Amino acid sequence: MSKNIKKIGVLTSGGDSPGMNAAIRAVVRTCAYNNIECIGIYRGYQGMIEGDFKEMGPRSVNNIVNKGGTILKSARSKEFMTKEGRQKAYQNLVNAGVDALVVIGGDGSFTGAEVFNEEYGFSVMGIPGTIDNDIFGTSHTLGYDTALNTVVECIDKIRDTASSHNRLFFVEVMGRDAGHIALNAGIGAGAEEILIPEEDLGLERLLESLQKSKASGKSSSIVVVAEGEKMGKNVFQLKDYIEEHLPEYDIRVSVLGHMQRGGSPSCFDRVLASRLGVKAVESLIEGKTNFMVGLLADKIELTPLEQAIKGHSEIDRELLRVSDIMST
């Protein structure tokens, strides 16, 4: 065991995701298992600047493994982007006797952790928590599996209405820069078309596809749209465009919004959070710093934070091919 690590701080930052609480629980209990104190830092980096700390032990994380959101709360901190803000945060950690940080969040949170490490040589370890699954160095981020299941369940319910009324539904899902949710949930829910930021399907091809669907006898259709798709039109403009060119379609729009971020985490996310939390603490104890723990080929591996931030999480080309075949 590294003699330097006697107290570890844990925080959640950026957008919340199901599984964050399970990860907090894993960090706290792994600390207790190794006789290390654990401090919960409330409201992310902003709480670090304001000294909003609370000691946490195994019993303080009872009954949270099944809860969505984050008991430590989350906030975006503009102040932490300044040297003065980071200086305050560092002083608060030193005063509290904290030796290392576990940061649960996305690339913005990791960027903050990396800068903090560079400036103060402070030991940091990242756990990827975001439903978008857009972080390099892990096949799954915390909350992604739960979000997929939530979206598929919603689309299944929308399809019941679409079928009953012979309607075309545009369903917008989260994913401003990455189409992982749209692509996987679209295939899982049997969508006729899937529009994602990584692929510019083109309005003409979308029209053609919908015309083919109508001609082949499909009385209702579901088009899943990632919020960052590349056609240059938001989902309501897409609806207007299709209505103008295919007036025979009765079109509705459903924006799933923040319900995708909420809810009880899936078993997969709970187990993943537990594995990542244990590895994060054990890696800090071993003297490692400036890494993110992630899932690669079903093993928990370390990726340098810089790579996790700058690397690009690629869309699965094979899934795109499967999607094309399934929409026939």
PDB file of N, CA, C and O in Angstrom, residues 120-163:
ATOM      1  N   TYR A 120      -0.882  20.877  -9.509  1.00  0.00           N
ATOM      2  CA  TYR A 120      -0.574  20.614  -8.101  1.00  0.00           C
ATOM      3  C   TYR A 120       0.008  19.228  -7.840  1.00  0.00           C
ATOM      4  O   TYR A 120       0.291  18.887  -6.685  1.00  0.00           O
ATOM      5  N   GLY A 121       0.174  18.420  -8.893  1.00  0.00           N
ATOM      6  CA  GLY A 121       0.685  17.070  -8.703  1.00  0.00           C
ATOM      7  C   GLY A 121      -0.237  16.234  -7.831  1.00  0.00           C
ATOM      8  O   GLY A 121       0.192  15.300  -7.151  1.00  0.00           O
ATOM      9  N   PHE A 122      -1.544  16.589  -7.860  1.00  0.00           N
ATOM     10  CA  PHE A 122      -2.527  15.908  -7.010  1.00  0.00           C
ATOM     11  C   PHE A 122      -2.981  14.609  -7.683  1.00  0.00           C
ATOM     12  O   PHE A 122      -3.307  14.594  -8.860  1.00  0.00           O
ATOM     13  N   SER A 123      -2.995  13.511  -6.928  1.00  0.00           N
ATOM     14  CA  SER A 123      -3.383  12.210  -7.491  1.00  0.00           C
ATOM     15  C   SER A 123      -4.869  12.201  -7.858  1.00  0.00           C
ATOM     16  O   SER A 123      -5.725  12.512  -7.014  1.00  0.00           O
ATOM     17  N   VAL A 124      -5.159  11.862  -9.111  1.00  0.00           N
ATOM     18  CA  VAL A 124      -6.554  11.814  -9.577  1.00  0.00           C
ATOM     19  C   VAL A 124      -6.806  10.524 -10.352  1.00  0.00           C
ATOM     20  O   VAL A 124      -5.915   9.981 -10.999  1.00  0.00           O
ATOM     21  N   MET A 125      -8.034  10.053 -10.269  1.00  0.00           N
ATOM     22  CA  MET A 125      -8.462   8.875 -11.028  1.00  0.00           C
ATOM     23  C   MET A 125      -9.888   9.135 -11.518  1.00  0.00           C
ATOM     24  O   MET A 125     -10.735   9.604 -10.745  1.00  0.00           O
ATOM     25  N   GLY A 126     -10.153   8.874 -12.797  1.00  0.00           N
ATOM     26  CA  GLY A 126     -11.469   9.139 -13.374  1.00  0.00           C
ATOM     27  C   GLY A 126     -12.311   7.885 -13.534  1.00  0.00           C
ATOM     28  O   GLY A 126     -11.786   6.811 -13.839  1.00  0.00           O
ATOM     29  N   ILE A 127     -13.615   8.031 -13.315  1.00  0.00           N
ATOM     30  CA  ILE A 127     -14.592   6.976 -13.608  1.00  0.00           C
ATOM     31  C   ILE A 127     -15.575   7.569 -14.609  1.00  0.00           C
ATOM     32  O   ILE A 127     -16.178   8.612 -14.348  1.00  0.00           O
ATOM     33  N   PRO A 128     -15.745   6.947 -15.800  1.00  0.00           N
ATOM     34  CA  PRO A 128     -16.596   7.539 -16.841  1.00  0.00           C
ATOM     35  C   PRO A 128     -18.088   7.402 -16.545  1.00  0.00           C
ATOM     36  O   PRO A 128     -18.631   6.296 -16.529  1.00  0.00           O
ATOM     37  N   GLY A 129     -18.736   8.526 -16.288  1.00  0.00           N
ATOM     38  CA  GLY A 129     -20.172   8.540 -16.026  1.00  0.00           C
ATOM     39  C   GLY A 129     -20.879   9.500 -16.958  1.00  0.00           C
ATOM     40  O   GLY A 129     -20.820  10.711 -16.771  1.00  0.00           O
ATOM     41  N   THR A 130     -21.505   8.966 -18.009  1.00  0.00           N
ATOM     42  CA  THR A 130     -22.297   9.768 -18.953  1.00  0.00           C
ATOM     43  C   THR A 130     -23.134   8.819 -19.783  1.00  0.00           C
ATOM     44  O   THR A 130     -22.634   7.771 -20.198  1.00  0.00           O
ATOM     45  N   ILE A 131     -24.382   9.158 -20.044  1.00  0.00           N
ATOM     46  CA  ILE A 131     -25.227   8.231 -20.810  1.00  0.00           C
ATOM     47  C   ILE A 131     -24.840   8.185 -22.287  1.00  0.00           C
ATOM     48  O   ILE A 131     -25.212   7.257 -23.001  1.00  0.00           O
ATOM     49  N   ASP A 132     -24.066   9.181 -22.761  1.00  0.00           N
ATOM     50  CA  ASP A 132     -23.778   9.268 -24.202  1.00  0.00           C
ATOM     51  C   ASP A 132     -22.780   8.225 -24.703  1.00  0.00           C
ATOM     52  O   ASP A 132     -22.657   8.011 -25.914  1.00  0.00           O
ATOM     53  N   ASN A 133     -22.035   7.592 -23.790  1.00  0.00           N
ATOM     54  CA  ASN A 133     -21.044   6.571 -24.153  1.00  0.00           C
ATOM     55  C   ASN A 133     -19.997   7.107 -25.131  1.00  0.00           C
ATOM     56  O   ASN A 133     -19.523   6.399 -26.012  1.00  0.00           O
ATOM     57  N   ASP A 134     -19.606   8.365 -24.946  1.00  0.00           N
ATOM     58  CA  ASP A 134     -18.733   9.027 -25.923  1.00  0.00           C
ATOM     59  C   ASP A 134     -17.316   9.268 -25.387  1.00  0.00           C
ATOM     60  O   ASP A 134     -16.660  10.242 -25.754  1.00  0.00           O
ATOM     61  N   ILE A 135     -16.853   8.383 -24.493  1.00  0.00           N
ATOM     62  CA  ILE A 135     -15.513   8.549 -23.924  1.00  0.00           C
ATOM     63  C   ILE A 135     -14.596   7.433 -24.400  1.00  0.00           C
ATOM     64  O   ILE A 135     -14.952   6.247 -24.340  1.00  0.00           O
ATOM     65  N   PHE A 136     -13.430   7.814 -24.877  1.00  0.00           N
ATOM     66  CA  PHE A 136     -12.443   6.861 -25.373  1.00  0.00           C
ATOM     67  C   PHE A 136     -11.851   6.081 -24.193  1.00  0.00           C
ATOM     68  O   PHE A 136     -11.616   6.633 -23.128  1.00  0.00           O
ATOM     69  N   GLY A 137     -11.615   4.768 -24.397  1.00  0.00           N
ATOM     70  CA  GLY A 137     -10.967   3.975 -23.358  1.00  0.00           C
ATOM     71  C   GLY A 137     -11.924   3.108 -22.565  1.00  0.00           C
ATOM     72  O   GLY A 137     -11.533   2.463 -21.593  1.00  0.00           O
ATOM     73  N   THR A 138     -13.189   3.086 -22.972  1.00  0.00           N
ATOM     74  CA  THR A 138     -14.168   2.199 -22.331  1.00  0.00           C
ATOM     75  C   THR A 138     -15.259   1.859 -23.337  1.00  0.00           C
ATOM     76  O   THR A 138     -15.693   2.721 -24.101  1.00  0.00           O
ATOM     77  N   SER A 139     -15.678   0.604 -23.339  1.00  0.00           N
ATOM     78  CA  SER A 139     -16.763   0.226 -24.258  1.00  0.00           C
ATOM     79  C   SER A 139     -18.108   0.702 -23.726  1.00  0.00           C
ATOM     80  O   SER A 139     -19.053   0.913 -24.482  1.00  0.00           O
ATOM     81  N   HIS A 140     -18.196   0.880 -22.403  1.00  0.00           N
ATOM     82  CA  HIS A 140     -19.439   1.324 -21.776  1.00  0.00           C
ATOM     83  C   HIS A 140     -19.133   2.370 -20.704  1.00  0.00           C
ATOM     84  O   HIS A 140     -18.285   2.146 -19.845  1.00  0.00           O
ATOM     85  N   THR A 141     -19.830   3.497 -20.762  1.00  0.00           N
ATOM     86  CA  THR A 141     -19.777   4.479 -19.680  1.00  0.00           C
ATOM     87  C   THR A 141     -20.935   4.181 -18.727  1.00  0.00           C
ATOM     88  O   THR A 141     -21.918   3.539 -19.117  1.00  0.00           O
ATOM     89  N   LEU A 142     -20.820   4.647 -17.490  1.00  0.00           N
ATOM     90  CA  LEU A 142     -21.899   4.429 -16.518  1.00  0.00           C
ATOM     91  C   LEU A 142     -23.168   5.146 -16.971  1.00  0.00           C
ATOM     92  O   LEU A 142     -23.128   6.328 -17.304  1.00  0.00           O
ATOM     93  N   GLY A 143     -24.262   4.429 -16.975  1.00  0.00           N
ATOM     94  CA  GLY A 143     -25.553   5.019 -17.330  1.00  0.00           C
ATOM     95  C   GLY A 143     -25.986   4.731 -18.757  1.00  0.00           C
ATOM     96  O   GLY A 143     -27.166   4.849 -19.093  1.00  0.00           O
ATOM     97  N   TYR A 144     -25.041   4.346 -19.603  1.00  0.00           N
ATOM     98  CA  TYR A 144     -25.360   4.106 -21.018  1.00  0.00           C
ATOM     99  C   TYR A 144     -26.335   2.943 -21.180  1.00  0.00           C
ATOM    100  O   TYR A 144     -27.345   3.060 -21.877  1.00  0.00           O
ATOM    101  N   ASP A 145     -26.058   1.832 -20.521  1.00  0.00           N
ATOM    102  CA  ASP A 145     -26.928   0.659 -20.649  1.00  0.00           C
ATOM    103  C   ASP A 145     -28.339   0.964 -20.134  1.00  0.00           C
ATOM    104  O   ASP A 145     -29.335   0.605 -20.762  1.00  0.00           O
ATOM    105  N   THR A 146     -28.415   1.678 -19.011  1.00  0.00           N
ATOM    106  CA  THR A 146     -29.724   2.043 -18.451  1.00  0.00           C
ATOM    107  C   THR A 146     -30.484   2.955 -19.408  1.00  0.00           C
ATOM    108  O   THR A 146     -31.684   2.768 -19.649  1.00  0.00           O
ATOM    109  N   ALA A 147     -29.780   3.950 -19.962  1.00  0.00           N
ATOM    110  CA  ALA A 147     -30.417   4.885 -20.908  1.00  0.00           C
ATOM    111  C   ALA A 147     -30.961   4.140 -22.126  1.00  0.00           C
ATOM    112  O   ALA A 147     -32.066   4.419 -22.592  1.00  0.00           O
ATOM    113  N   LEU A 148     -30.176   3.187 -22.636  1.00  0.00           N
ATOM    114  CA  LEU A 148     -30.637   2.388 -23.785  1.00  0.00           C
ATOM    115  C   LEU A 148     -31.942   1.680 -23.469  1.00  0.00           C
ATOM    116  O   LEU A 148     -32.877   1.679 -24.273  1.00  0.00           O
ATOM    117  N   ASN A 149     -31.991   1.044 -22.294  1.00  0.00           N
ATOM    118  CA  ASN A 149     -33.197   0.308 -21.916  1.00  0.00           C
ATOM    119  C   ASN A 149     -34.396   1.236 -21.733  1.00  0.00           C
ATOM    120  O   ASN A 149     -35.521   0.891 -22.108  1.00  0.00           O
ATOM    121  N   THR A 150     -34.136   2.427 -21.186  1.00  0.00           N
ATOM    122  CA  THR A 150     -35.203   3.423 -21.025  1.00  0.00           C
ATOM    123  C   THR A 150     -35.741   3.847 -22.385  1.00  0.00           C
ATOM    124  O   THR A 150     -36.958   3.918 -22.603  1.00  0.00           O
ATOM    125  N   VAL A 151     -34.835   4.133 -23.327  1.00  0.00           N
ATOM    126  CA  VAL A 151     -35.237   4.593 -24.660  1.00  0.00           C
ATOM    127  C   VAL A 151     -36.016   3.500 -25.395  1.00  0.00           C
ATOM    128  O   VAL A 151     -37.061   3.771 -25.996  1.00  0.00           O
ATOM    129  N   VAL A 152     -35.528   2.267 -25.328  1.00  0.00           N
ATOM    130  CA  VAL A 152     -36.230   1.155 -26.013  1.00  0.00           C
ATOM    131  C   VAL A 152     -37.633   0.987 -25.443  1.00  0.00           C
ATOM    132  O   VAL A 152     -38.607   0.811 -26.191  1.00  0.00           O
ATOM    133  N   GLU A 153     -37.756   1.086 -24.126  1.00  0.00           N
ATOM    134  CA  GLU A 153     -39.075   0.950 -23.487  1.00  0.00           C
ATOM    135  C   GLU A 153     -40.023   2.059 -23.970  1.00  0.00           C
ATOM    136  O   GLU A 153     -41.201   1.802 -24.275  1.00  0.00           O
ATOM    137  N   CYS A 154     -39.504   3.287 -24.063  1.00  0.00           N
ATOM    138  CA  CYS A 154     -40.325   4.422 -24.527  1.00  0.00           C
ATOM    139  C   CYS A 154     -40.750   4.224 -25.990  1.00  0.00           C
ATOM    140  O   CYS A 154     -41.909   4.456 -26.348  1.00  0.00           O
ATOM    141  N   ILE A 155     -39.793   3.803 -26.836  1.00  0.00           N
ATOM    142  CA  ILE A 155     -40.112   3.625 -28.262  1.00  0.00           C
ATOM    143  C   ILE A 155     -41.131   2.499 -28.441  1.00  0.00           C
ATOM    144  O   ILE A 155     -42.040   2.605 -29.271  1.00  0.00           O
ATOM    145  N   ASP A 156     -41.021   1.442 -27.649  1.00  0.00           N
ATOM    146  CA  ASP A 156     -42.008   0.348 -27.714  1.00  0.00           C
ATOM    147  C   ASP A 156     -43.415   0.891 -27.455  1.00  0.00           C
ATOM    148  O   ASP A 156     -44.380   0.516 -28.128  1.00  0.00           O
ATOM    149  N   LYS A 157     -43.520   1.798 -26.495  1.00  0.00           N
ATOM    150  CA  LYS A 157     -44.841   2.362 -26.153  1.00  0.00           C
ATOM    151  C   LYS A 157     -45.329   3.297 -27.258  1.00  0.00           C
ATOM    152  O   LYS A 157     -46.524   3.314 -27.594  1.00  0.00           O
ATOM    153  N   ILE A 158     -44.389   4.082 -27.823  1.00  0.00           N
ATOM    154  CA  ILE A 158     -44.752   4.986 -28.921  1.00  0.00           C
ATOM    155  C   ILE A 158     -45.205   4.174 -30.131  1.00  0.00           C
ATOM    156  O   ILE A 158     -46.157   4.555 -30.826  1.00  0.00           O
ATOM    157  N   ARG A 159     -44.560   3.036 -30.369  1.00  0.00           N
ATOM    158  CA  ARG A 159     -44.933   2.203 -31.528  1.00  0.00           C
ATOM    159  C   ARG A 159     -46.385   1.714 -31.414  1.00  0.00           C
ATOM    160  O   ARG A 159     -47.088   1.598 -32.420  1.00  0.00           O
ATOM    161  N   ASP A 160     -46.826   1.423 -30.198  1.00  0.00           N
ATOM    162  CA  ASP A 160     -48.224   0.998 -30.009  1.00  0.00           C
ATOM    163  C   ASP A 160     -49.180   2.059 -30.548  1.00  0.00           C
ATOM    164  O   ASP A 160     -50.152   1.764 -31.247  1.00  0.00           O
ATOM    165  N   THR A 161     -48.882   3.326 -30.221  1.00  0.00           N
ATOM    166  CA  THR A 161     -49.719   4.438 -30.703  1.00  0.00           C
ATOM    167  C   THR A 161     -49.559   4.638 -32.207  1.00  0.00           C
ATOM    168  O   THR A 161     -50.530   4.864 -32.929  1.00  0.00           O
ATOM    169  N   ALA A 162     -48.313   4.549 -32.685  1.00  0.00           N
ATOM    170  CA  ALA A 162     -48.043   4.717 -34.121  1.00  0.00           C
ATOM    171  C   ALA A 162     -48.830   3.695 -34.929  1.00  0.00           C
ATOM    172  O   ALA A 162     -49.440   4.018 -35.954  1.00  0.00           O
ATOM    173  N   SER A 163     -48.841   2.455 -34.462  1.00  0.00           N
ATOM    174  CA  SER A 163     -49.556   1.377 -35.174  1.00  0.00           C
ATOM    175  C   SER A 163     -51.060   1.594 -35.137  1.00  0.00           C
ATOM    176  O   SER A 163     -51.761   1.370 -36.126  1.00  0.00           O
TER     177      SER A 163
END
